[in-house]
Amino acid sequence: MRILRTQKGNAFVITIMVLLIATVIGTTLITFSMNGITRNEHREKTNQAAKLAEDGIDHITLKINKELEQAIEEVLEDTKKKYYKLNFISKSQFINAFNDKFDDILQKYECDSGTHVMNENGEKKYDACYIKTPADPLDTIRTVKFKSVGTANDATKTVVAEVKLGAVYSDVPKILNYAVSTSGDGNLMLNGGVSINGDVKADGNIIVSNSAYIPSPLIERRWKDSTYPAIGGETVFPSESKNAKLFVNPSNGRLFVIKPEALDNWKGCDNKFFDRVNYNDVFKHNFHEMKESNCLYDIQSVKNVTSYLFNEDLPDLMETGTAEPFDVENMVKIGKMALAQKVIKNDNEYSVYKLPVNSSYYAKKPTWFKYGIQTIIDGKTHEIKGENGNEYFRLTTLLGNNNFIDRTKYTLDGNFHLYGSNIIITGLYSSNTFKGNYYISNKKPVINIDPDDEKPDESKSYEEKKGIPRASIRIEDGKHTFDGNFYLDKGDITNKALNINRGEHTFKGVYFVDGDLEINGVLGSPLKPAIINADAIFFVNGNVDLKHVLINTPGDSGLIIFATGDITYNYATSQRNNLEDYFNEKQQEINMFLYSQKGKVELHGTVSNYKINGGVAGKNVFLTGIRGSIERASIESGFTRKFPSVREQEKSKSRLMIDYDEDIVTTFHKLQNIGITYHDLDSFKPIMVSRKYEN
């Protein structure tokens, strides 16, 4: 019995101990569980605080970047106003103007004295500010340090981040960065086997086809089967890949694939617009208004464009936004004012010469040739310039023309103000040189032309009317050199400001053309092309029409043409003989860049065969070409020739090649020769450099 009582007592003790241990273990587990929940809640709050701190960095970055974009617009507008007053600023002055605004923006958000960027939602908030950071005063992009404190309930997290912010500076227009580009709501049309090496940017629609157009009225079937276009080469933009970039804008453009079977049978299309086989009928469509595919176009996403490229080494497809066009008209206005300031003197500063000038004249002071220059054939070489160097001249004439006739050799050197008078050059064997600065205005002063007067009638000299019936410079033939800076006004009865029919001519310097530029070698006789040797930049407030022209840009020379209107280049030739050789085999290379602000650039590499080292840009760009050789045409055969098959073209080089060349910007810098500097800023996408948590 005693043993049983002892056993019962032990069992009771053991039970109590087990319950006690279980209670302790349960309490411990409950405590651990509660602590785990607390830790998880704290960890969650800490993570939320860290995320809030990062949100603060993003907020202050985006806020400052938006203000920087506004600062860019203000600096560019202020610079434009200065330029209208001919106050041309240096690169350092321009950058300092931007960096002053940059500093002001950052200072507003300084941690110690500025306004913090904050956001609060209940017990969650962030507080971000700028930590004063040293910067290079000549750099428009800098690494900026921000601090942001995120709070979630009782958890706090602080992050310090370094972010690259600013703007991209350039001393040339942005369009010079691309081999081919379009802007705004324009169109990029690539017909046939054209070849592009370099970056391409299309702000709007892209139209492609594997057919090429022949711009000749003597060819019956104008659309020829070809390959699709090729875009390749290397990029000039910082990138992990060296491949060329193809920038497209899906929000503003679509892809239109032309159906080749419809090109030669538009009447078969059930559409009133497709009743002719003219190239203009293709590119003049309003592609933005087309809602769906039709018998001529298959409409797709612009991102599909790489599926219609001929080359295998495809470019990297990138998305872009719409860019502002380069303002050519504004540049012509600025150039006009700059040359007026450089060339024109007050009336009373001129000494008046009362007879037509027909021989050498060495001026000792500013001189007004009241009856202009009227050359004569005497077998001599004549000079008109200052006796002691650079001098000022004003030219007026009774009939508005300064005539340089056949078999004459004159050299003009100085600052020439042609006031209501132009330059007309005729004759196959004339050879004249125009050096210096020229301001040719289509305003004719009403002056007293009595030769007995000692000076012009001051009371009438400011009264003006239209004076030049035709272009400022009209060249019929010969071999002439223009070397300097020119402002050319359009004529009274024509929009042409520079008109060349034939001959061989050299253009160097900077030209501000307030009207159309036309070179049409076919207007001469016999049918030989005009030859242009160029190392120049033209700003044209009008259209540019180049036909039957051999353009030479030897060595490092280059030609840049910026126009407000259309630029068309047809029948480029590598031969110096007649039109029978326009189906040439030798490819002509030209260092050239063409840009149309409001119209189109149209280039054909079918009849022509040329390679552009530089680029092409515009609101609309229309390129067409084939690959391979064409038999030389003859007038007797009616220009009917066999074009290469598609299979032959696939193995051949394109007859229209555009290779990007960074050296073309050297030609743009010729603006500095007359004191005009160019500055531009573009927005810069912020880059996170580093992020570090302090607690």
XYZ file of C-alpha atoms in Angstrom:
695
model
C 0.000 0.000 0.000
C 2.816 2.327 0.816
C 4.357 1.531 -2.528
C 1.144 2.372 -4.312
C 0.802 5.684 -2.525
C 4.360 6.520 -3.479
C 3.714 5.668 -7.130
C 0.561 7.789 -7.156
C 2.464 10.708 -5.676
C 5.204 10.394 -8.266
C 2.695 10.349 -11.098
C 1.117 13.508 -9.789
C 4.466 15.250 -9.591
C 5.381 14.094 -13.072
C 2.058 15.356 -14.422
C 2.560 18.711 -12.793
C 6.067 18.936 -14.221
C 4.880 18.005 -17.703
C 2.159 20.631 -17.560
C 4.654 23.170 -16.305
C 7.116 22.371 -19.067
C 4.343 22.459 -21.667
C 3.214 25.799 -20.337
C 6.733 27.170 -20.519
C 7.202 25.794 -24.014
C 3.816 27.104 -25.128
C 4.500 30.479 -23.614
C 7.893 30.551 -25.311
C 6.394 29.561 -28.641
C 3.693 32.163 -28.277
C 6.338 34.726 -27.348
C 8.486 33.719 -30.324
C 5.446 33.875 -32.581
C 4.468 37.288 -31.299
C 8.035 38.490 -31.669
C 8.116 37.087 -35.226
C 4.957 38.932 -36.092
C 6.410 42.086 -34.563
C 9.663 41.611 -36.472
C 7.792 40.976 -39.710
C 5.716 44.074 -39.151
C 8.867 46.083 -38.450
C 10.625 44.588 -41.487
C 7.623 45.456 -43.632
C 7.597 48.988 -42.261
C 11.342 49.265 -42.882
C 10.892 48.059 -46.469
C 8.048 50.533 -46.906
C 10.255 53.292 -45.494
C 13.041 52.338 -47.935
C 10.591 52.351 -50.835
C 9.277 55.751 -49.719
C 12.841 57.072 -49.553
C 13.445 55.883 -53.123
C 10.166 57.469 -54.195
C 11.471 60.717 -52.754
C 14.619 60.452 -54.875
C 12.508 59.789 -57.977
C 10.176 62.700 -57.174
C 12.904 65.315 -56.671
C 14.762 64.016 -59.745
C 11.726 64.276 -62.016
C 10.748 67.647 -60.560
C 14.187 69.157 -61.157
C 14.454 67.562 -64.609
C 11.128 69.135 -65.614
C 12.376 72.529 -64.455
C 15.591 71.970 -66.412
C 13.561 71.378 -69.587
C 11.876 74.736 -69.003
C 15.298 76.302 -68.392
C 16.497 74.921 -71.743
C 13.614 76.646 -73.551
C 14.314 79.924 -71.742
C 18.029 79.875 -72.543
C 17.379 79.107 -76.224
C 14.769 81.873 -76.450
C 17.069 84.378 -74.717
C 19.869 83.423 -77.117
C 17.576 83.913 -80.119
C 16.697 87.421 -78.889
C 20.400 88.231 -78.511
C 21.052 87.006 -82.050
C 18.335 89.258 -83.442
C 20.417 92.096 -81.969
C 23.552 90.539 -83.527
C 24.882 89.787 -80.064
C 26.561 86.460 -80.840
C 27.702 84.777 -77.643
C 30.504 82.279 -77.079
C 30.145 78.663 -76.012
C 31.224 79.474 -72.453
C 28.718 82.351 -72.219
C 25.929 80.095 -73.435
C 26.825 77.284 -71.038
C 27.168 79.736 -68.149
C 23.658 81.050 -68.885
C 22.269 77.526 -68.600
C 24.331 76.603 -65.547
C 23.182 79.743 -63.736
C 19.606 78.516 -64.129
C 20.730 74.990 -63.171
C 22.261 76.342 -59.944
C 19.146 78.374 -59.148
C 16.940 75.297 -59.556
C 19.120 73.123 -57.318
C 19.494 75.831 -54.698
C 15.721 75.912 -54.211
C 15.863 72.353 -52.871
C 19.025 72.493 -50.729
C 18.796 70.423 -47.561
C 20.010 73.227 -45.264
C 18.208 76.267 -46.661
C 15.800 75.225 -49.379
C 12.344 73.759 -49.772
C 12.226 70.000 -49.403
C 10.227 67.797 -51.729
C 7.752 65.972 -49.483
C 4.751 63.729 -49.688
C 2.643 62.439 -46.783
C -0.165 59.913 -46.686
C -1.214 59.127 -43.133
C 1.766 57.638 -41.301
C 3.719 57.166 -44.546
C 5.828 59.985 -45.933
C 9.103 60.974 -47.557
C 11.270 64.070 -47.371
C 13.835 64.668 -50.153
C 16.383 67.435 -50.674
C 19.551 68.372 -52.559
C 22.984 68.017 -50.991
C 25.215 70.788 -52.333
C 27.604 69.217 -54.829
C 30.601 70.771 -56.658
C 30.254 70.947 -60.467
C 32.348 71.685 -63.540
C 31.300 75.195 -64.683
C 31.820 74.278 -68.354
C 29.763 71.082 -68.308
C 25.996 71.034 -68.854
C 25.640 67.557 -67.335
C 26.596 67.023 -63.713
C 26.332 64.346 -61.029
C 23.943 65.659 -58.358
C 23.574 64.221 -54.821
C 20.152 63.890 -53.167
C 19.068 62.726 -49.716
C 15.646 61.270 -49.025
C 14.161 60.097 -45.706
C 11.263 57.669 -45.917
C 8.994 57.019 -42.907
C 6.419 54.259 -42.484
C 4.784 54.460 -39.042
C 7.742 54.286 -36.613
C 10.269 52.938 -39.178
C 12.660 55.342 -40.911
C 15.067 54.799 -43.800
C 17.505 57.301 -45.302
C 18.975 56.965 -48.787
C 21.631 59.136 -50.455
C 21.683 58.899 -54.247
C 23.868 60.306 -56.999
C 22.011 61.155 -60.217
C 23.269 62.547 -63.513
C 21.155 65.525 -64.585
C 21.408 68.393 -67.046
C 21.215 68.983 -70.796
C 23.149 67.881 -73.863
C 25.081 70.749 -75.476
C 25.827 70.899 -79.183
C 27.325 73.516 -81.459
C 25.512 72.061 -84.487
C 21.807 71.305 -85.122
C 20.616 67.920 -83.822
C 19.691 66.811 -87.324
C 23.407 66.564 -88.159
C 23.652 63.532 -85.847
C 21.749 61.221 -88.218
C 22.342 59.702 -91.629
C 18.633 60.112 -92.398
C 15.921 61.699 -90.268
C 12.421 63.123 -90.467
C 10.714 65.482 -88.029
C 7.202 66.332 -86.872
C 4.330 64.674 -88.707
C 6.399 64.034 -91.825
C 7.097 60.796 -93.716
C 10.158 58.721 -94.501
C 9.721 56.915 -97.815
C 12.263 54.267 -98.823
C 11.583 52.818 -102.256
C 13.729 50.013 -103.609
C 17.372 49.211 -103.035
C 18.598 52.363 -101.325
C 21.382 51.853 -98.778
C 21.823 53.804 -95.526
C 24.816 53.407 -93.216
C 24.290 55.187 -89.913
C 21.562 56.117 -87.469
C 18.052 56.789 -88.803
C 15.284 58.688 -87.004
C 11.656 58.775 -88.142
C 9.339 61.008 -86.116
C 6.336 60.060 -88.249
C 5.332 57.409 -90.791
C 7.661 55.092 -92.699
C 6.721 53.940 -96.212
C 8.700 51.092 -97.789
C 8.587 49.156 -101.028
C 10.710 46.805 -103.106
C 10.159 48.907 -106.234
C 12.117 51.926 -107.461
C 10.906 54.875 -109.493
C 12.666 56.091 -112.658
C 12.273 59.896 -112.928
C 12.390 60.014 -116.718
C 9.481 60.824 -119.036
C 11.196 58.787 -121.767
C 10.864 55.472 -119.929
C 7.561 53.687 -120.413
C 7.498 51.578 -117.230
C 8.696 53.880 -114.502
C 8.485 51.501 -111.545
C 11.228 48.832 -111.530
C 11.413 45.735 -109.334
C 14.170 45.950 -106.748
C 15.109 44.871 -103.234
C 13.817 46.410 -100.046
C 16.010 49.187 -98.555
C 19.007 48.508 -96.306
C 19.845 50.275 -93.016
C 23.064 49.295 -91.257
C 26.476 50.522 -90.187
C 27.504 51.789 -86.760
C 25.916 54.224 -84.335
C 27.417 57.509 -83.155
C 25.398 57.436 -79.933
C 26.727 55.984 -76.648
C 25.515 52.400 -76.629
C 26.450 48.884 -75.550
C 25.810 47.807 -79.119
C 27.730 49.415 -81.962
C 24.891 48.699 -84.380
C 23.210 51.621 -86.084
C 20.050 52.803 -84.351
C 16.651 53.045 -86.044
C 14.528 55.438 -83.965
C 10.773 55.180 -84.543
C 7.806 56.960 -82.960
C 4.870 54.508 -82.538
C 2.653 57.218 -81.063
C 3.002 59.415 -84.156
C 3.676 57.083 -87.069
C 2.816 53.799 -88.752
C 4.415 51.550 -91.343
C 2.999 51.564 -94.885
C 4.195 48.705 -97.091
C 3.537 49.466 -100.760
C 2.131 46.580 -102.778
C 4.302 46.371 -105.913
C 1.585 44.867 -108.107
C -0.474 48.051 -107.737
C 2.246 50.519 -108.762
C 1.976 49.829 -112.481
C -1.768 49.350 -112.463
C -3.238 52.001 -110.222
C -6.377 52.122 -112.326
C -7.016 48.629 -111.100
C -7.234 49.941 -107.547
C -10.783 50.627 -106.517
C -9.918 54.171 -105.466
C -10.333 57.471 -107.268
C -6.839 58.616 -106.269
C -5.028 55.741 -107.945
C -5.527 56.676 -111.579
C -1.976 57.692 -112.565
C 1.477 56.119 -112.453
C 3.244 59.195 -111.128
C 5.728 59.225 -108.256
C 4.045 62.330 -106.842
C 0.845 60.338 -106.398
C 2.619 58.125 -103.886
C 4.274 60.633 -101.593
C 1.500 63.237 -101.696
C -0.962 61.021 -99.869
C -1.970 62.126 -96.383
C -0.814 59.009 -94.588
C -1.972 60.228 -91.185
C -5.603 60.232 -92.363
C -5.545 56.670 -93.718
C -7.481 54.414 -91.354
C -6.924 50.988 -92.868
C -5.028 49.068 -95.536
C -6.102 49.403 -99.172
C -5.103 48.086 -102.564
C -1.842 50.066 -102.553
C -0.743 50.005 -98.907
C -0.589 47.393 -96.186
C -0.662 49.353 -92.901
C 1.254 47.922 -89.924
C 2.921 48.998 -86.687
C 6.014 51.048 -87.374
C 7.918 48.632 -85.124
C 7.664 46.044 -87.926
C 9.918 48.062 -90.219
C 12.986 45.846 -89.644
C 11.048 42.976 -91.245
C 11.230 44.885 -94.537
C 14.951 45.612 -94.652
C 17.230 43.953 -97.179
C 20.335 43.613 -94.992
C 20.961 40.877 -92.418
C 22.887 43.004 -89.864
C 19.780 44.865 -88.753
C 19.878 48.130 -86.793
C 18.778 48.311 -83.162
C 15.148 49.434 -83.023
C 14.609 52.285 -80.560
C 11.614 54.445 -79.658
C 11.763 58.227 -79.836
C 9.584 61.288 -79.443
C 8.874 64.156 -81.798
C 11.683 66.706 -82.242
C 11.501 70.400 -83.022
C 12.639 71.277 -86.572
C 15.724 73.388 -87.220
C 14.603 76.956 -88.011
C 16.157 77.784 -91.407
C 14.122 80.943 -91.968
C 15.433 82.323 -88.697
C 19.023 81.622 -89.763
C 18.463 83.510 -93.039
C 17.153 86.512 -91.077
C 20.153 86.451 -88.756
C 22.579 86.089 -91.669
C 20.895 88.951 -93.502
C 21.303 91.243 -90.494
C 24.892 90.141 -89.876
C 25.949 90.822 -93.466
C 24.065 94.122 -93.563
C 26.023 95.222 -90.530
C 29.283 94.024 -92.058
C 28.762 95.494 -95.550
C 26.503 98.559 -95.549
C 27.700 102.092 -94.841
C 25.640 105.247 -94.428
C 24.990 107.169 -97.648
C 27.210 110.092 -96.660
C 30.195 107.799 -96.046
C 30.484 106.872 -99.726
C 32.400 108.740 -102.374
C 30.296 108.713 -105.570
C 31.740 107.445 -108.862
C 29.521 108.763 -111.661
C 30.455 106.521 -114.606
C 29.921 102.811 -115.300
C 32.929 100.812 -114.121
C 34.454 98.726 -116.923
C 38.109 98.385 -115.894
C 40.255 97.992 -112.793
C 39.412 100.259 -109.885
C 41.369 100.553 -106.643
C 39.357 102.479 -104.074
C 40.973 104.572 -101.360
C 37.736 104.936 -99.393
C 34.135 103.646 -99.486
C 32.866 104.143 -103.037
C 29.398 104.247 -104.602
C 29.324 103.078 -108.225
C 26.215 104.947 -109.261
C 25.902 103.162 -112.612
C 27.260 99.819 -111.494
C 29.729 97.530 -113.249
C 29.393 97.066 -117.019
C 32.262 94.908 -118.274
C 33.907 95.161 -121.683
C 35.964 92.776 -123.813
C 39.507 94.097 -123.949
C 41.548 90.933 -123.318
C 42.708 92.209 -119.931
C 42.278 90.996 -116.359
C 40.640 93.589 -114.101
C 40.391 94.048 -110.349
C 37.922 96.049 -108.274
C 39.058 96.283 -104.681
C 40.490 98.546 -102.029
C 43.868 100.130 -102.608
C 44.962 99.275 -99.088
C 43.001 96.094 -98.515
C 39.400 95.513 -97.535
C 37.117 98.335 -98.758
C 33.415 99.136 -99.057
C 31.464 99.456 -102.304
C 27.857 100.218 -103.199
C 26.452 99.371 -106.634
C 23.319 100.825 -108.201
C 22.371 100.761 -111.893
C 19.790 102.292 -114.180
C 18.362 98.947 -115.325
C 19.182 96.843 -112.264
C 21.922 94.687 -113.846
C 25.674 94.519 -113.294
C 26.692 92.699 -116.477
C 29.678 90.378 -116.784
C 29.774 89.430 -120.448
C 31.625 86.754 -122.449
C 35.443 86.672 -122.527
C 35.827 88.887 -119.460
C 37.995 88.295 -116.379
C 37.148 90.446 -113.392
C 37.951 89.996 -109.713
C 35.850 91.778 -107.079
C 37.263 91.763 -103.557
C 35.819 93.658 -100.595
C 32.463 94.491 -98.996
C 29.848 94.967 -101.722
C 26.334 96.299 -101.232
C 24.340 95.771 -104.431
C 21.426 98.106 -103.876
C 18.534 97.296 -106.199
C 20.928 95.690 -108.669
C 22.046 92.140 -109.380
C 24.858 90.181 -111.031
C 24.276 88.668 -114.468
C 27.053 86.534 -115.958
C 26.943 85.368 -119.566
C 29.335 83.823 -122.058
C 31.005 80.458 -122.399
C 34.505 81.904 -121.944
C 33.927 84.377 -119.117
C 35.833 83.798 -115.883
C 35.159 86.008 -112.874
C 35.896 85.895 -109.161
C 33.829 87.368 -106.328
C 35.589 87.488 -102.968
C 34.620 89.102 -99.679
C 31.182 89.939 -98.281
C 28.127 90.643 -100.447
C 24.699 91.983 -99.589
C 22.450 91.928 -102.674
C 19.081 93.524 -101.971
C 15.990 93.653 -104.142
C 15.299 97.213 -103.057
C 16.047 99.979 -105.497
C 16.801 103.466 -104.177
C 15.176 106.383 -105.985
C 18.107 108.732 -106.411
C 18.969 111.780 -108.452
C 21.045 110.375 -111.307
C 22.189 113.717 -112.738
C 25.941 113.215 -113.423
C 26.624 116.847 -112.496
C 25.625 116.222 -108.878
C 28.458 115.967 -106.395
C 26.496 113.420 -104.355
C 23.139 111.652 -104.431
C 20.020 113.577 -103.492
C 19.857 112.809 -99.770
C 16.154 113.622 -99.644
C 15.380 110.751 -102.035
C 18.039 108.161 -101.254
C 15.957 106.359 -98.619
C 12.850 106.000 -100.764
C 12.839 102.426 -102.065
C 10.958 100.248 -104.494
C 11.364 96.840 -106.089
C 14.430 96.783 -108.271
C 15.737 93.370 -109.379
C 13.457 91.719 -111.934
C 15.257 88.382 -111.652
C 17.602 86.555 -109.271
C 20.355 88.276 -107.314
C 22.916 86.157 -109.161
C 22.136 84.621 -112.546
C 24.833 82.595 -114.318
C 24.349 81.495 -117.901
C 27.759 79.937 -118.518
C 31.497 80.257 -117.991
C 33.756 79.408 -115.094
C 33.380 81.508 -111.951
C 34.411 81.533 -108.302
C 32.439 82.813 -105.314
C 34.475 82.872 -102.138
C 33.072 84.663 -99.108
C 29.783 85.413 -97.392
C 26.662 86.315 -99.360
C 23.109 87.486 -98.735
C 20.978 87.022 -101.878
C 17.482 88.453 -102.308
C 14.858 87.022 -104.667
C 13.810 88.840 -107.824
C 10.858 91.112 -108.426
C 9.119 88.806 -110.903
C 10.517 85.463 -109.712
C 11.162 83.607 -106.484
C 14.663 82.690 -107.619
C 17.572 84.229 -105.743
C 20.408 82.135 -107.239
C 19.972 80.747 -110.749
C 22.648 78.716 -112.583
C 22.125 77.177 -116.009
C 25.463 75.728 -116.976
C 29.235 76.115 -116.719
C 31.680 75.180 -113.973
C 31.574 77.188 -110.757
C 33.205 77.131 -107.338
C 31.339 78.119 -104.175
C 33.128 78.627 -100.874
C 31.867 80.239 -97.683
C 28.386 80.933 -96.315
C 25.279 81.865 -98.339
C 21.991 83.218 -97.003
C 19.485 82.874 -99.828
C 16.113 84.636 -99.452
C 14.409 82.819 -102.321
C 14.785 79.705 -104.481
C 18.090 78.155 -105.540
C 18.015 76.509 -108.964
C 20.769 74.749 -110.875
C 19.609 73.164 -114.102
C 22.411 72.094 -116.397
C 20.045 70.845 -119.084
C 19.079 74.427 -119.932
C 22.467 74.903 -121.539
C 23.421 73.787 -125.012
C 24.897 71.349 -125.894
C 23.367 69.133 -123.222
C 26.152 69.135 -120.635
C 25.680 69.168 -116.879
C 26.479 72.136 -114.726
C 29.533 71.499 -112.544
C 29.655 72.776 -108.967
C 32.820 72.600 -106.860
C 31.632 73.209 -103.313
C 32.990 73.869 -99.858
C 30.078 75.898 -98.557
C 26.924 76.086 -96.495
C 23.654 77.430 -97.904
C 20.663 78.599 -95.857
C 17.784 78.851 -98.332
C 14.433 80.430 -97.519
C 12.757 78.676 -100.427
C 13.114 75.609 -102.652
C 16.262 73.968 -104.025
C 16.141 72.308 -107.445
C 19.290 70.502 -108.643
C 19.092 68.885 -112.064
C 21.831 67.588 -114.348
C 24.504 68.709 -111.890
C 27.916 67.278 -111.130
C 28.740 68.256 -107.535
C 32.374 67.968 -106.517
C 33.503 68.146 -102.879
C 37.205 67.258 -103.100
C 39.176 66.178 -100.031
C 37.786 67.615 -96.806
C 35.401 69.936 -98.621
C 31.677 69.660 -97.993
C 28.320 71.068 -99.029
C 25.456 71.698 -96.609
C 22.082 72.943 -97.818
C 19.392 73.890 -95.303
C 16.126 74.937 -96.969
C 12.650 75.842 -95.787
C 11.096 74.299 -98.906
C 11.666 71.255 -101.111
C 15.080 69.925 -102.141
C 15.176 67.784 -105.262
C 18.326 66.256 -106.747
C 17.766 64.487 -110.092
C 20.129 63.202 -112.731
C 23.342 63.397 -110.774
C 26.195 62.454 -113.048
C 29.801 61.425 -112.685
C 30.541 62.322 -116.298
C 31.456 65.672 -117.809
C 29.810 64.935 -121.121
C 26.232 64.900 -122.329
C 22.997 63.392 -121.076
C 23.613 60.093 -122.812
C 25.846 59.196 -119.872
C 23.323 59.790 -117.129
C 22.891 56.030 -116.820
C 26.464 56.031 -115.503
C 28.348 53.178 -113.890
C 30.964 55.142 -111.957
C 29.473 56.150 -108.625
C 29.854 59.787 -107.706
C 30.807 60.511 -104.073
C 29.672 63.786 -102.493
C 30.377 65.124 -99.015
C 26.960 66.653 -98.507
C 24.092 67.165 -96.074
C 20.596 68.181 -97.216
C 17.775 69.383 -94.972
C 14.230 70.592 -95.705
C 12.436 72.275 -92.786
C 8.869 72.333 -94.154
C 8.935 70.353 -97.388
C 10.691 67.263 -98.727
C 14.103 66.034 -99.748
C 13.733 63.861 -102.840
C 16.656 61.803 -104.141
C 16.685 59.235 -106.932
C 19.345 56.570 -107.343
C 17.979 54.872 -110.408
C 19.092 56.910 -113.380
C 21.693 58.529 -111.128
C 24.430 56.680 -109.265
C 25.865 58.477 -106.245
C 26.932 58.157 -102.658
C 26.395 60.906 -100.081
C 28.906 61.091 -97.253
C 26.947 63.115 -94.729
C 23.208 62.796 -94.462
C 19.679 63.773 -95.416
C 16.946 65.199 -93.187
C 13.628 66.973 -93.479
C 9.997 67.034 -92.604
C 9.626 64.503 -95.432
C 12.407 62.421 -96.961
C 11.759 60.419 -100.136
C 14.521 58.105 -101.342
C 14.323 55.681 -104.237
C 16.956 53.533 -105.877
C 18.006 50.254 -107.390
C 21.153 48.186 -107.190
C 23.595 47.267 -109.899
C 24.419 48.433 -113.414
C 22.293 49.875 -116.178
C 23.362 49.983 -119.793
C 24.236 53.466 -120.945
C 21.254 55.126 -122.554
C 21.231 56.806 -125.916
C 18.840 59.411 -127.224
C 18.416 57.431 -130.436
C 17.120 54.423 -128.526
C 14.557 56.495 -126.675
C 16.257 55.680 -123.341
C 14.789 52.151 -123.430
C 17.306 49.962 -121.568
C 17.415 46.733 -119.653
C 17.525 47.165 -115.899
C 19.058 44.442 -113.698
C 16.844 41.697 -112.322
C 16.113 41.484 -108.593
C 18.484 38.526 -108.307
C 21.247 40.534 -109.977
C 20.518 43.473 -107.698
C 20.815 41.338 -104.573
C 24.504 40.832 -105.402
C 25.175 44.460 -106.337
C 25.850 47.819 -104.730
C 23.115 50.423 -104.365
C 22.984 53.363 -106.768
C 21.854 55.617 -103.901
C 24.018 55.273 -100.811
C 23.907 57.555 -97.781
C 26.781 57.065 -95.352
C 26.850 59.173 -92.202
C 30.040 61.241 -91.856
C 30.730 63.238 -88.692
C 33.194 65.438 -90.577
C 30.294 67.241 -92.271
C 29.952 69.364 -89.111
C 33.240 71.066 -90.049
C 31.419 72.668 -92.957
C 28.694 73.932 -90.611
C 31.307 75.706 -88.526
C 32.007 78.026 -91.455
C 29.330 80.205 -89.834
C 32.035 81.312 -87.441
C 33.811 83.032 -90.345
C 31.279 85.874 -90.077
C 31.065 85.776 -86.311
C 27.883 83.696 -86.054
C 28.037 80.986 -83.413
C 25.470 78.236 -82.996
C 24.439 76.733 -79.659
C 21.814 74.145 -78.859
C 20.623 72.230 -75.815
C 18.647 69.023 -75.718
C 16.951 67.370 -72.770
C 18.908 64.676 -70.961
C 17.283 61.592 -69.447
C 18.373 61.312 -65.768
C 20.728 58.427 -64.959
C 21.009 56.880 -61.484
C 24.724 56.610 -60.681
C 24.618 55.237 -57.123
C 22.257 54.658 -54.196
C 23.354 54.143 -50.576
C 21.290 53.612 -47.411
C 22.555 55.321 -44.301
C 20.482 53.368 -41.755
